[in-house]
Structures are given as C-alpha cells and as structure tokens.
XYZ file of C-alpha atoms in Angstrom:
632
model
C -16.336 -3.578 47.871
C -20.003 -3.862 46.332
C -20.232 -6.864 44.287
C -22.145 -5.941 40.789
C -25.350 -6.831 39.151
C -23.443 -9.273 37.132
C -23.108 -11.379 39.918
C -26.073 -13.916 39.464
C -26.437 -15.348 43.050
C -27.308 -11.541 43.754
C -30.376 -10.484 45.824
C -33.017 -9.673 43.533
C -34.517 -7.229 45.987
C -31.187 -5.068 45.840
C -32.160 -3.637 42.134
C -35.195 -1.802 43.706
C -32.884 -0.713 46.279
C -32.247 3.585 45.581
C -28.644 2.476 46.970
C -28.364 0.034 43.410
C -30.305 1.448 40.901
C -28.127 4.275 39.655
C -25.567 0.932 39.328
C -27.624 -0.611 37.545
C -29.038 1.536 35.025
C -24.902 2.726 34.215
C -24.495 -1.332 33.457
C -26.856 -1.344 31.560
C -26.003 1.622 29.937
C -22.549 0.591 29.468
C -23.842 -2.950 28.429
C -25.731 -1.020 24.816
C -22.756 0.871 23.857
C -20.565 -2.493 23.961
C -23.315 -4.001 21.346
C -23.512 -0.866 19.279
C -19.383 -0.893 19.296
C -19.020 2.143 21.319
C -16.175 1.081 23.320
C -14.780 4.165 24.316
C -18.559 5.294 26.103
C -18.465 1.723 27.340
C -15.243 2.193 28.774
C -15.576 5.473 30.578
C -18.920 3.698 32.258
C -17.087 0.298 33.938
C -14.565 2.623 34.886
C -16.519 5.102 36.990
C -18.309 2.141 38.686
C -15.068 0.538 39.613
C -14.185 4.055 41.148
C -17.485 4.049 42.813
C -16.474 0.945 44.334
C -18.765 -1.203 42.430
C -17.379 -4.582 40.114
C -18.230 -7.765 39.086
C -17.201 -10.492 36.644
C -19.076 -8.636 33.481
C -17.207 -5.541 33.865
C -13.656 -6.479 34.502
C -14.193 -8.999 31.421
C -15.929 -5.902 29.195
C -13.207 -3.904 30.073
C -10.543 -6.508 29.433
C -11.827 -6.856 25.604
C -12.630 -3.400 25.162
C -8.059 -3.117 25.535
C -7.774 -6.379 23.612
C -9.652 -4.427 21.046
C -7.523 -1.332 21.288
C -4.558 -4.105 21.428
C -3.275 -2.791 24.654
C -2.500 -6.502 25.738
C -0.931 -5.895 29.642
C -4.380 -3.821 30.475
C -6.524 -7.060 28.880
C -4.424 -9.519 30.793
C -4.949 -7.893 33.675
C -8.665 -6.950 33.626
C -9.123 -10.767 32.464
C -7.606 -11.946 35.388
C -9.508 -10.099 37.758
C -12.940 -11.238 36.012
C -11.588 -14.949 37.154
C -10.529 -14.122 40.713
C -14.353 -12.832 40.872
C -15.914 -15.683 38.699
C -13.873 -18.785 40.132
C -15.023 -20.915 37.603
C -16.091 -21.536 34.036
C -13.341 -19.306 32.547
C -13.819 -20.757 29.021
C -14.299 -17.561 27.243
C -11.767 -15.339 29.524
C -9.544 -18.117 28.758
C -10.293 -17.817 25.076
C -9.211 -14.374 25.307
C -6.053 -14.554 27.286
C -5.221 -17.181 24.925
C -5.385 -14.489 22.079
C -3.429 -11.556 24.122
C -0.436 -13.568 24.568
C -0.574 -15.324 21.568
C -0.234 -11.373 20.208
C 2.274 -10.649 22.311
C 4.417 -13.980 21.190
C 4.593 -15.200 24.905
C 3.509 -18.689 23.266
C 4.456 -21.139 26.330
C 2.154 -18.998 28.476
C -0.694 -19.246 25.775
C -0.292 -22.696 25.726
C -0.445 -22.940 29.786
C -3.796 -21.438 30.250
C -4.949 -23.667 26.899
C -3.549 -27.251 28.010
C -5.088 -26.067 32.038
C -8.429 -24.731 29.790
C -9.216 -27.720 27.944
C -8.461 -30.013 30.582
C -11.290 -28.535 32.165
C -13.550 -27.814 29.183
C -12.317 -30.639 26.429
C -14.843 -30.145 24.081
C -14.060 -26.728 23.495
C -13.947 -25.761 20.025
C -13.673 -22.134 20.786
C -10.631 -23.336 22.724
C -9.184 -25.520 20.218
C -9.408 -23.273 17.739
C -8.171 -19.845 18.960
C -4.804 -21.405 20.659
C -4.410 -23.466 16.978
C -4.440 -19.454 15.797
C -1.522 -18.823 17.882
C 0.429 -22.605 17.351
C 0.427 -21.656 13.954
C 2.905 -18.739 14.617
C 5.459 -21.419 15.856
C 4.522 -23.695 12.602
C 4.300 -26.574 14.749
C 2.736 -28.432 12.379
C 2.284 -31.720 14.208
C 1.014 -30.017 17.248
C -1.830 -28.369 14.731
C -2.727 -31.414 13.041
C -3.166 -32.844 16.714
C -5.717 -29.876 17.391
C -7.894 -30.222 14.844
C -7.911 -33.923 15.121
C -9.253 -33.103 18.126
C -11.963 -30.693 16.939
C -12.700 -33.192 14.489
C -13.253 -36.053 17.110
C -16.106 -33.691 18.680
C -17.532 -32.630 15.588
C -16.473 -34.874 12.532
C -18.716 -32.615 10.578
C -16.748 -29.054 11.165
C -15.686 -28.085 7.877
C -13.310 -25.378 9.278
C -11.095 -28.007 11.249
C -11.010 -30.207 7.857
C -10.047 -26.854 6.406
C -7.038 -26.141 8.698
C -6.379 -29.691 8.801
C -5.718 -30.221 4.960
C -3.931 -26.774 4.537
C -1.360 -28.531 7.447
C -1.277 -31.391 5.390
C -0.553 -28.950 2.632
C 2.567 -27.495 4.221
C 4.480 -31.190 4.794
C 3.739 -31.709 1.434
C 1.233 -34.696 2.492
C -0.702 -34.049 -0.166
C -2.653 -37.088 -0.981
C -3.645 -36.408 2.775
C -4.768 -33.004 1.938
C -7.210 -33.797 -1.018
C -9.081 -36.798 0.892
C -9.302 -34.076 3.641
C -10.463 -31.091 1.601
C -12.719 -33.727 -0.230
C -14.594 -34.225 3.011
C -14.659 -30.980 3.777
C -16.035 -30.085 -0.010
C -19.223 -32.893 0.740
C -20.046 -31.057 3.782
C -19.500 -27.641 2.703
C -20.062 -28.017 -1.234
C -20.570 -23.844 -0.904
C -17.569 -22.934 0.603
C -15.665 -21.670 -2.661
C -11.675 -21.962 -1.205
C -12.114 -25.381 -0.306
C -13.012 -26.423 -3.737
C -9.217 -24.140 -4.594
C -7.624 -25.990 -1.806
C -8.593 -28.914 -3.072
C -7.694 -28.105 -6.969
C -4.173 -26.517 -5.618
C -3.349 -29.504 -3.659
C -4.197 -31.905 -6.528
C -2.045 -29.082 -8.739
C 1.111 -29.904 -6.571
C 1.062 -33.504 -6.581
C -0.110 -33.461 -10.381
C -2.966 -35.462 -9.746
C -4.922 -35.221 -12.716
C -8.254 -37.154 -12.082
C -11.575 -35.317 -11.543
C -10.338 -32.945 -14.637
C -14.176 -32.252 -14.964
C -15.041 -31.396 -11.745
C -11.661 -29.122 -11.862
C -12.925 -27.321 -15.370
C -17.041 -27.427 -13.680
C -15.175 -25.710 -10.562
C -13.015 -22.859 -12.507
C -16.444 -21.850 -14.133
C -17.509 -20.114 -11.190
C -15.051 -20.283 -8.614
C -14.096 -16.910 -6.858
C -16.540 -15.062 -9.699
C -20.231 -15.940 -7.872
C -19.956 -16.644 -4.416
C -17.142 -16.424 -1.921
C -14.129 -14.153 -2.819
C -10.799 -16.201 -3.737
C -7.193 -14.828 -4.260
C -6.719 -14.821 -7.949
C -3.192 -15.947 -7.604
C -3.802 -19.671 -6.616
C -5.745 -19.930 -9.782
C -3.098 -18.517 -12.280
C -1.500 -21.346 -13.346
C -4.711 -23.676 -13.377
C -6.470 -21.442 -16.475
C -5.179 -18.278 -18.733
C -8.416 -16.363 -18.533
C -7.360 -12.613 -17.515
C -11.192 -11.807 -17.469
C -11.792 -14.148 -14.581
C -8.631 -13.029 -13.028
C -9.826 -9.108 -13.037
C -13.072 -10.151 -11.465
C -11.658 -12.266 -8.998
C -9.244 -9.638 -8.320
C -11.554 -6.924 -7.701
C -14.206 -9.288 -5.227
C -10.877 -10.258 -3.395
C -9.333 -6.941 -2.745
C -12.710 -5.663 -1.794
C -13.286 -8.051 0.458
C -10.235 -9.017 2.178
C -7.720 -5.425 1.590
C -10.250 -2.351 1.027
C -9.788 0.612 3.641
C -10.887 3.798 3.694
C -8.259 5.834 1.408
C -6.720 8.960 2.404
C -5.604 11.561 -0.034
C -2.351 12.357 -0.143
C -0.609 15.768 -1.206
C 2.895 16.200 -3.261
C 4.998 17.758 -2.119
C 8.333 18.918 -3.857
C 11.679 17.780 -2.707
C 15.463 18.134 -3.335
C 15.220 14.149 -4.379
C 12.512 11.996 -5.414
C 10.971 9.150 -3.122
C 10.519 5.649 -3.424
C 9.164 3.276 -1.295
C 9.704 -0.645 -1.894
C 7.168 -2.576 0.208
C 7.799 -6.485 0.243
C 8.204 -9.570 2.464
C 10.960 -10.929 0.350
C 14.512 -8.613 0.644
C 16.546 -11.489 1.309
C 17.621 -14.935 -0.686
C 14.060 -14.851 -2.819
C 13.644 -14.871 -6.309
C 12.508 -11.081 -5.814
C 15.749 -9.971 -4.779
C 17.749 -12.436 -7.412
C 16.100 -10.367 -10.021
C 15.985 -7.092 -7.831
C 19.264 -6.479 -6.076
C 20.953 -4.479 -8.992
C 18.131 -1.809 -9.024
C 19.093 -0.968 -5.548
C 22.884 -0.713 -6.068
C 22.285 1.118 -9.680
C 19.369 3.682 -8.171
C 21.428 7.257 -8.781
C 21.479 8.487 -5.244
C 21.771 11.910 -6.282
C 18.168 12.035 -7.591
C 16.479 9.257 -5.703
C 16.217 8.628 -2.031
C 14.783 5.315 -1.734
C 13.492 3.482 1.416
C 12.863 -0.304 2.203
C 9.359 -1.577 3.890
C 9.907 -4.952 4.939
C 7.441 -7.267 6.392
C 9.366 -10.258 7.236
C 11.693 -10.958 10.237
C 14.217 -12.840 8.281
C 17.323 -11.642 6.962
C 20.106 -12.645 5.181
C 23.331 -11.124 3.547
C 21.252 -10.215 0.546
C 19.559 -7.596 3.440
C 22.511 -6.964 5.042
C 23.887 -5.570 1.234
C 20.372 -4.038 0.561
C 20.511 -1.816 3.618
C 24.070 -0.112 2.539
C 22.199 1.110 -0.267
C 19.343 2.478 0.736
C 18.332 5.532 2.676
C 16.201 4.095 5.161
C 15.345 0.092 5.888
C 12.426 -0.240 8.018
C 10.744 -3.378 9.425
C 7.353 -3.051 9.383
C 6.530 -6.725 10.702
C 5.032 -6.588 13.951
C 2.922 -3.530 13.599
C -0.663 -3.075 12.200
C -1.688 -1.553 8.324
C -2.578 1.334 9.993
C 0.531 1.909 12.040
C 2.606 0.820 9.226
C 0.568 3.428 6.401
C 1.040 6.313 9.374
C 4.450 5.701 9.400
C 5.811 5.670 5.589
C 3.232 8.812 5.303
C 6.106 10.756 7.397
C 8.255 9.476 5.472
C 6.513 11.479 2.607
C 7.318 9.403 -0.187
C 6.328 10.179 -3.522
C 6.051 6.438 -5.268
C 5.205 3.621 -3.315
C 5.761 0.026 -4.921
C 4.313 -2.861 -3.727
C 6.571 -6.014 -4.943
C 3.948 -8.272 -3.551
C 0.534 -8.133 -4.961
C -1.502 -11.257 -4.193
C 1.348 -13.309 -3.527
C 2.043 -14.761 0.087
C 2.715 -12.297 3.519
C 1.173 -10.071 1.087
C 0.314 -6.305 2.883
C -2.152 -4.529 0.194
C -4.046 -2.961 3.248
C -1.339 -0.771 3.531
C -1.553 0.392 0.098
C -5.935 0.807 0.611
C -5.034 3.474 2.865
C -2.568 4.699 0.646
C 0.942 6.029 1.405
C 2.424 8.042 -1.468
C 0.502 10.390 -4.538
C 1.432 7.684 -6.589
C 1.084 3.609 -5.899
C 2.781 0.919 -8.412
C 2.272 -2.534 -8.593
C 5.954 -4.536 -9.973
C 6.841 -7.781 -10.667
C 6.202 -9.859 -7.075
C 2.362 -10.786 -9.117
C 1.997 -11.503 -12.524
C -1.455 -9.979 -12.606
C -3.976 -6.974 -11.473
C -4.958 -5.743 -8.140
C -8.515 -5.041 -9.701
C -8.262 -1.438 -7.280
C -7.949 1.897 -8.186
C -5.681 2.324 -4.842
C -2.603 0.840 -7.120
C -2.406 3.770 -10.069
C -0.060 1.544 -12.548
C 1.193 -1.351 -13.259
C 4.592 -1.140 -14.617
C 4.707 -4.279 -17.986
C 5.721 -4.022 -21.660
C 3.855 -4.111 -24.533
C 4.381 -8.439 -24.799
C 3.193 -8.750 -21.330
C -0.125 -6.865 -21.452
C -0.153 -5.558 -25.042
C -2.938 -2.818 -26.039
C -5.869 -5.461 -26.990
C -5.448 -6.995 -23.136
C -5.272 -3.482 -21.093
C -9.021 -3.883 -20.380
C -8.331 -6.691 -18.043
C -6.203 -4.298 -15.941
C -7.507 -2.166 -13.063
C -3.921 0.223 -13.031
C -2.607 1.871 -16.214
C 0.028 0.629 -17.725
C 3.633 1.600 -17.581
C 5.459 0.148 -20.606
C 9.099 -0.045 -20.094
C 11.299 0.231 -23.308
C 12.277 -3.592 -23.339
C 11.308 -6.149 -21.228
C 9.535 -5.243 -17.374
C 11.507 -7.763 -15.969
C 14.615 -6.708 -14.148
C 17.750 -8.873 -13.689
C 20.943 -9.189 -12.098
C 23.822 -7.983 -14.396
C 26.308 -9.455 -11.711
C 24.596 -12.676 -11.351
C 26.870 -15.388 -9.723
C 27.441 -19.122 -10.977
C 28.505 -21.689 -8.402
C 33.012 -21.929 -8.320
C 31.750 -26.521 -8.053
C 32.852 -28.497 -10.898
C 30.063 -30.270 -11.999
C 29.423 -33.098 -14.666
C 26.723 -34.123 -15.951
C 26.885 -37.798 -13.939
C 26.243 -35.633 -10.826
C 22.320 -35.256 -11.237
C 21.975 -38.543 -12.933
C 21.945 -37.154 -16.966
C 23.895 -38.618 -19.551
C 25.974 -37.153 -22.469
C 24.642 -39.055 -24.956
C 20.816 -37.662 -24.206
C 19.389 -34.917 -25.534
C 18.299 -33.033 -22.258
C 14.515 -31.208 -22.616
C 14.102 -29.579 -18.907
C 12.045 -27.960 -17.253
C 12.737 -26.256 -13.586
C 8.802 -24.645 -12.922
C 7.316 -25.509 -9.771
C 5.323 -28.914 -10.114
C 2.175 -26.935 -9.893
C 2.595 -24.951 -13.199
C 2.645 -28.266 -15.268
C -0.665 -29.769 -16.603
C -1.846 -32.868 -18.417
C -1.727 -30.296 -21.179
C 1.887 -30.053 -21.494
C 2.840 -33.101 -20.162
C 0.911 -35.152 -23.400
C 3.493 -33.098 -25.319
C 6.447 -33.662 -23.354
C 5.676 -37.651 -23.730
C 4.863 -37.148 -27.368
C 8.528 -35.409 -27.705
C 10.358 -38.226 -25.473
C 8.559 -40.912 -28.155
C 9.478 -39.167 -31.251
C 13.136 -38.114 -29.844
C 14.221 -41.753 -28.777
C 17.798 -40.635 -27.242
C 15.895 -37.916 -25.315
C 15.310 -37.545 -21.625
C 12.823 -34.880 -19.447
C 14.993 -33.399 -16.836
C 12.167 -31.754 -14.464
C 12.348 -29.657 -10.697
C 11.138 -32.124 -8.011
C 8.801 -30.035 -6.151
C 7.851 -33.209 -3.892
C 7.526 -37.062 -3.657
C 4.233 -37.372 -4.938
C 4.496 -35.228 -8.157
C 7.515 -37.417 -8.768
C 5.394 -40.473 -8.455
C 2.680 -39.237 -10.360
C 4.246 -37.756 -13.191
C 6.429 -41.327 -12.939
C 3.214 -43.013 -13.210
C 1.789 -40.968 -16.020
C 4.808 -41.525 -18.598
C 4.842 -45.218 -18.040
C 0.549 -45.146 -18.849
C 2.078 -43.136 -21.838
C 4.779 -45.289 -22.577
C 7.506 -43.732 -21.998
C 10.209 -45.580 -19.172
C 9.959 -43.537 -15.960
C 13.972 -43.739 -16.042
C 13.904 -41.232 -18.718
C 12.767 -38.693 -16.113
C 15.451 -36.908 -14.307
C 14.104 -34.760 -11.005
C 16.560 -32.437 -9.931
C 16.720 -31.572 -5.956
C 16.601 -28.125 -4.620
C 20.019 -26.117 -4.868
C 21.556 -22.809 -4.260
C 21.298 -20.377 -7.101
C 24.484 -20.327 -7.615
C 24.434 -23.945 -8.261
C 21.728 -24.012 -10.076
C 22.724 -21.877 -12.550
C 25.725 -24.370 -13.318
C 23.831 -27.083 -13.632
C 21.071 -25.916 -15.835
C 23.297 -25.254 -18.729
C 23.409 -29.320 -19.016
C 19.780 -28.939 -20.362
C 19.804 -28.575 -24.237
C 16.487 -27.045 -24.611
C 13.695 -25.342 -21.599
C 10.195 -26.580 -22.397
C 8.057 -23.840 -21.327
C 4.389 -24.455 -18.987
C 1.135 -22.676 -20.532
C -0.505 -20.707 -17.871
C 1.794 -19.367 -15.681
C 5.170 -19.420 -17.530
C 8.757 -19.924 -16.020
C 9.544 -15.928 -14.850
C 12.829 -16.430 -12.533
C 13.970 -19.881 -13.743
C 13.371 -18.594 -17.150
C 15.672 -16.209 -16.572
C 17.885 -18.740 -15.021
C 17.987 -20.873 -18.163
C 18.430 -17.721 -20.649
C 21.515 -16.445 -18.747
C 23.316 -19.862 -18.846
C 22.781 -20.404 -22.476
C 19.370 -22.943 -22.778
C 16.985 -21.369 -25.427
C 12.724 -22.014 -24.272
C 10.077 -22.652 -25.991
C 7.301 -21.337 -24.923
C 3.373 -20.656 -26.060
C 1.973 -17.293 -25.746
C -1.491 -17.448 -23.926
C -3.618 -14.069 -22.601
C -3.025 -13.472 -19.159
C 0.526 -11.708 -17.384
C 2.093 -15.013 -16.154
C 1.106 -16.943 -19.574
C 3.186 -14.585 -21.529
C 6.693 -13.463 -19.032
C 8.570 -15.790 -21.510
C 7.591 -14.496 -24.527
C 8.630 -10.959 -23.048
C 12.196 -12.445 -22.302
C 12.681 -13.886 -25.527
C 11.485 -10.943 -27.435
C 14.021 -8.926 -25.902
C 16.661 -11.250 -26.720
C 15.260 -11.263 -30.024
C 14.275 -14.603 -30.004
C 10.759 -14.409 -31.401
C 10.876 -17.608 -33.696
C 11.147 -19.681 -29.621
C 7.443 -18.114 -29.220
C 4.903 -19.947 -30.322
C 0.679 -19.832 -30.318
C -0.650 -23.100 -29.980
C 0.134 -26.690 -28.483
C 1.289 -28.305 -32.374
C 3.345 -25.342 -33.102
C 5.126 -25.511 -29.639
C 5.756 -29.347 -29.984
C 6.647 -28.989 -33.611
C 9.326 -26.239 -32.719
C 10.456 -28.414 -29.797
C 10.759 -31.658 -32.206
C 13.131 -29.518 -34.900
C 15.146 -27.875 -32.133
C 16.220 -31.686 -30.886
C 16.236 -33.277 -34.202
C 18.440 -30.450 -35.803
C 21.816 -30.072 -34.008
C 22.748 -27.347 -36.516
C 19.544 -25.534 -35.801
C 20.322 -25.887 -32.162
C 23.677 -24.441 -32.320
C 22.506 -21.337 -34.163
C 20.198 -20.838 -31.326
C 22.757 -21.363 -29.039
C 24.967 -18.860 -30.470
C 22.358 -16.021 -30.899
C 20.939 -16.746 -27.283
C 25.088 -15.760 -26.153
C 25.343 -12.811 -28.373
C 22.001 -11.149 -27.420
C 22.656 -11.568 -23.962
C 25.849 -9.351 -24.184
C 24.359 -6.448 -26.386
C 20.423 -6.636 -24.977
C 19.086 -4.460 -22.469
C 17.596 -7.433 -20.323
C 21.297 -8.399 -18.236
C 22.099 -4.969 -18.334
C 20.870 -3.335 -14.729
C 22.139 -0.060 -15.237
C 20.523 0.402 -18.721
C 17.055 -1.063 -17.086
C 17.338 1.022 -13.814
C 17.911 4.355 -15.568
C 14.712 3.586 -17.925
C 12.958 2.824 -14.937
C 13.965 6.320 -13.056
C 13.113 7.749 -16.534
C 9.373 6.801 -15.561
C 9.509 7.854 -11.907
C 10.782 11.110 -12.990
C 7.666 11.459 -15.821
C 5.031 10.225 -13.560
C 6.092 13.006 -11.210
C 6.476 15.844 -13.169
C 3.045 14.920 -14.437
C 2.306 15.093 -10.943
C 4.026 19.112 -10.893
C 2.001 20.107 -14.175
C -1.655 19.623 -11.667
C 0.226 20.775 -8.572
C-alpha cells in the first residue's frame, strides 16, 4: 500500500516522481472541492485513490466528514478510525468528530470513552470540551456539564461561550442567583453578544430580582431589533410592545428557521387534511386545552394526522392516537426528512401548535408541507414569515387597529380562539382550605402565573391591595426558592408581613383545579397574561381582573372574559385594575354577583363548549379550502 502525500515524513523527491504526480495533483484536486463544499466531487476523488492503492491520514479523515456531513454515521466512524491507525497520534480533531457521530447516534458511553481517553491526552482542549458538552446535554446531566465548562473556564476564564452554557445550566436547577453573576461576567466580556444580556434579564425575571431595572429598560431598547437575532418569546412577558415583537420575529425566523420553500399543489380529496405539528401531545397545557378538538373533529369530513416531536408519552397520547388517522413521531429525523414525509401525506392544512416556544420545529414549516400553514395557540404572538399564511385569534386578541403587527392574516373565530376542555376533570381529594396553609377568615387574591410573568409593576399593586384590604392574603404559584424569597423580601420593604403570602407547590391538574376555587378573586399579570391557568381559575368559579395591554399574550384574558361576558373584569390601566380589585374584596355582595354570572356563563357560553368551538373551527378549514378550489 502507497502511503499518501499527506503523510509529512514523506520524501520530498517522490512528488517529482511521474509514479506520484498524477496522486498528487487528484489530492489536491480533491483538497479544492472540500473548501468550495463540493463533497460529492471530493468524494469520488479519495475514493479512486484508495482503489488505486494510494491513502493517508488526510483522506480517510476527508472522507470520514464528508459521511458525517451526509449523516451516514457507521461510514464516518469507520473512515475516522482508519485516519488514526495511519496517524498514531494527535487525534484531537478525529476525536472531536467521533465524539459528534456517536453522540448522533445516542451511543453516549462510547462518546464519552474516546472524550475522557481524548482529554486525558489533550486537557486543554476546548474543542474537546465543548463538542462532548453538546452531546452530555442530551442526557441532561447537568452536574457533569457544569463540571465541563468549569473546566473550559479554568483554561480560558475569559470564554464567554462556556459562561454562556454555564449560566443557562445554572438556569435549569433553578440556581438562579448563580446564573445572573455568571451571565453578568459573561455580559462584561461580551457586552455585544445580544442573548446574554436576555439570559441575564430572563434569569433575573424568574427569581424576580428587580435591581438594575435601568439597565433592563436601556437593554429592551435594542435588544434582538439591532444586532444579534433573539427569540421574541423570552421577551414577551418583560414588555407589551407588538412592534418590537414583529421585528424580532422576522430577524429570528430569518436567521435561525428560513429554508428554501417549495410550492405545494391542492389537490382534491374525499376528506380534508390536517396536520397538527407539536412537541407537547401529552400531560401539557397544550393538550389540557386541546384534547377535545381531537375527540370532537367529525371524522367523516376530516382526516387528521399527529406530527410529534417529542419521545415522551403519556395516556393523554395513548387517547390522542385512537382518534386520529395517523400519529407519527417525527423526533429523531431531520426538517428535511420530516417536511418530505408529511408532503406524502398530502395534507391540505398544516398547524404548527408551537411557534417560538421550546422544541420548537418552524424549519419544517420554511419548507412548507401543506397549501395552507396556520399558526394556533402554542405562541401568543407572530412568526414575522410569510411561510405561516394565518394566524387563527379573535377580534380581542389582535383586534383590526393591531393586525399590522402580524406577518399571517388573521383568522377570527366567532368567540374566543382559545379552545378548552368541555370534559375537564377536578381531583375526587377532599380538600380544605388548612391544606395549603389559607385561612377562612382571609380574603384570598391569587395568582397561579409562572414567577416570570410578575413585575415590580404589579406587585406595587398587589402590596397596595394587601394594605388597604387588612384581612387579605396573596396566594401566589411558587415557581422556585428564590422568587419566594424575593418576592418575601419585597412585601416586608413594602410593609406588608411575608406570612400573608401563601406559595402554592406544583400539583396535578386535577388537583389544582380543586384547590384554586379557595381563591376569591385571580389578579391578572400585564404583559403576558394567565392563558391556561386563566382558564383554570374561570372554570372553577374565581372571576380575574385583568388589564388589557397591545400585544397577543397581554390581552388572552380579556378574550376569556369577553366571552363569558365579563367585560366590566377588563380593565386599561394600573388605577383602574387596582381600583376594580379593591371593590371586588371590599364588596361581598358585588363579589357574589360576579360569582354567580361567572357560573351561569360558563354553562350557556361557547368557551367550555368543545363541540360548538370545534365545528366553528372546521367551519374555517372548510372556507380556507374552498377558497383554495375557486383558484384551482
């Protein structure tokens, strides 16, 4: 066997050799179309010199990342491992890339062989460190991550990317003190770096840490608008500006989803097709509100088929896939695959129930998948693309004077474009009020957001209520132990006696929903509203107030209430919202009439009622696509 030109202890002499040159002219030949991305020339080129009997360390390497890049992982492995039986040492960058094709292929304990032999050998590897942290993150072992970037850290204090990682694993146990003194470091180093700065304001968000408020406001001026691209979502409930949202919206998806489209034909069928794309068909607030549709779609007209992206499944899946015509996990294969496949499927509406939200898959939808491409209810917001045609909303949600801050036209629905569970269960559990720490003689104000929703904003008002309503408590979802603390901390500055706030510890649904009819009145958050857990509240009898702002998630509860015809809970600025609070605590008899109307409405409105909200939903399917017939 002729050992290559890549071999460096070769004799010079040998490239003026007739026998070599043809060798090494193809090399080099094959060498330009791997830099101008040619692979496929490239690999037709290392191939015929291996059949010619000619190899060496560049070309079994070349080769094994020209089949990473095609992700044909056994083919890499093995070319990689030749290039080290040639090359018997400094593997650093084969390593690398081994690291990578069985980190694809999920064979984690060998990834982490060849990284822990790797690093032993080259320990100040950041390339190392940081492509096998890639793959540890697949097994969220957080403490093994932290560990790694520690380590990239203690070779280069100054890498902004392992303070990155580092506070967003800090982020995920809920350490979040730890997380803003880390992103804070990583901020002075890398004061440019736009989602750093969001990191930093979405950490602070979750633990309620309201210091630096200026730097917060000097950040949101800017952030994700000039500069780096940033997911519009982690911003929603930190300002209610749908402007910045649609131009966040559009850099993001341009930079981070955007494909080449393809256009897609109709074509007429017996039944119409829908495709549901989501990470979330199992116990999520997704399919609490969703399940209904599924069971209530008329089968007769509608074939509809399930996209999921998640592994996970639960009973809630189990159900889903008796009524559906097709359940396909789409998890572990790529957009493209993922677009090819629904494309057989030939469905006519695709909906994607995720948006910007987490696991999200827009890629798929860049391709495109069906004529016609909906965005519902997973993201209170737009896309800011013109691959997602609507947006299905109602006329509270994004009423006429806000459409221009939407990319999609909007669907109105008749009522409200929320869907709900007609069949909703309540926990069988007695429970008192003793049994999460509350008190019948208080009057209970609650609220069950997410920490993160709740600002100083609100929380002034809250304190101002618990001062003017002296038998009065704040009964309030603990998110984690250092929102507790600091919203703790921030009554007694006000105060108001910590004691008098009540956190409430995860629970099912089911018992949640018996235990939030103890509250007396829901106190709504500003910029992104309660959307499940107002729903929650509503169907066990607690009227909200809430305040109306601009953007989608500042005005879900509005659209709730409205359809309940509770319009006098909606209110349009802070004093009117604590004013309406005060009266509704102060005035039992005003309390009980809202009580009573609240139980009424539910039974005769259209927002429990599944089948009512399904068929006006198939109503639009069926319009959009015979619009679709008229230009066919």
């Amino acid at each position: 066997m002729t050992q290559g030109f890549g071999d460096p202890n070769i004799n010079k002499k040998k490239k003026k050799d007739s026998r070599y040159l043809i060798f090494y002219q193809k090399e080099s030949q094959a060498k330009n179309f791997m830099g101008k991305g040619n692979f496929a020339a490239a690999k037709k080129i290392y191939l015929q010199l291996l059949d010619d009997k000619y190899q060496n360390h560049e070309i079994f390497f070349n080769l094994g990342a020209i089949e990473l890049q095609y992700n044909n992982l056994l083919e890499a492995i093995n070319y990689f491992e030749r290039a080290k039986i040639i090359k018997l040492q400094n593997h650093e960058q084969t390593d690398t890339l081994l690291i990578q094709c069985y980190g694809k292929l999920r064979n984690y304990s060998k990834a982490r062989e060849i990284f822990q032999e790797s690093i032993g050998k080259h320990p100040r590897s950041e390339k190392l460190i940081f492509t096998y942290a890639e793959i540890a993150k697949e097994k969220d072992n957080f403490q093994e991550l932290i560990s790694l970037y520690e380590k990239a850290l203690a070779i280069n204090p100054n890498n902004f990317r392992a303070l990155s990682n580092l506070g967003g694993m800090y982020e995920k146990l809920k350490e979040f003190p730890n997380a803003i003194e880390t992103y804070k470091k990583a901020i002075g180093i890398a004061p440019d770096v736009s989602h750093l700065k969001v990191d930093y304001l979405s950490s602070k968000s979750f633990a309620c840490d309201w210091s630096d408020e200026d730097f917060k406001k000097q950040i949101l001026t800017s952030v994700g608008i000039v500069g780096q691209a940033i997911s519009p979502f982690e911003l929603l409930p930190l300002e209610d500006d749908p402007q910045k949202h649609l131009i966040r919206a559009k850099k993001f998806f341009k930079q981070r989803f955007q494909k080449t489209s393809k256009k897609l034909r109709f074509k007429l069928k017996n039944k119409i097709r829908i495709g549901y794309f989501s990470a979330d068909f199992y116990k999520h607030a997704t399919m609490f509100l969703m399940r209904r549709i599924f069971e209530c779609h008329d089968k007769t007209k509608f074939e509809i088929f399930i996209y999921s992206f998640s592994d996970y499944q639960d009973i809630f899946t189990d159900k889903l896939k008796k009524n559906v015509k097709k359940f396909i996990n789409i998890t572990n294969i790529s957009d493209e695959e993922a677009a090819d496949l629904a494309r057989k499927d030939e469905l006519d509406i695709a909906v994607d129930l995720k948006g910007f939200t987490k696991d999200t898959r827009l890629s798929i939808f860049s391709l495109r998948v069906a004529p016609i491409q909906i965005s519902y209810l997973g993201y209170p917001g737009t896309i800011g693309d013109n691959c997602i045609d609507y947006i299905i909303a109602d006329k509270v949600v994004i009423p006429a004077d806000l459409k221009k801050f939407y990319s999609e036209k909007v669907i109105y629905m008749p009522n409200c474009y929320q869907c709900n569970d007609s069949k909703r269960l309540e926990s069988k559990k007695y429970f008192q009020k003793s049994d999460f720490g509350l008190s019948d003689k208080t009057f209970i104000f609650a609220c069950f957001n997410a920490n993160n929703k709740i600002s100083l904003v609100e929380f002034n008002i809250w304190m101002s209520l618990l001062k003017k309503v002296k038998n009065s408590i704040l009964w309030l979802y603990k998110s984690n132990n250092y929102s507790m603390m600091n919203l703790k901390k921030e009554a007694e500055k006000q105060g108001i006696q910590s004691k008098r706030i009540i956190f409430a510890e995860k629970v099912s649904n089911e018992d949640h929903l018996a235990r939030i009819k103890f509250a007396d009145l829901f106190l709504d958050t500003f910029n992104y509203n309660a959307h499940t857990t107002a729903s929650d509240a509503l169907w066990s009898g607690v009227p909200i107030v809430t305040k109306q702002g601009k953007s989608f998630s500042a005005r879900v509860c509005s659209s709730l209430l409205t359809a309940l015809n509770l319009e006098e809970l909606i209110t349009k600025d802070n004093v009117e919202y604590e004013n309406l609070a005060y009266k509704i605590a102060t005035d039992k008899s005003y309390l009980m009439s809202l009580r009573k109307k609240l139980k009424d409405e539910k039974l005769s409105s259209s927002l429990f009622d599944s089948k009512k909200f399904t068929k006006n939903l198939e109503n639009i399917y069926e319009e959009l696509i015979s619009a679709l017939i008229k230009d066919f």
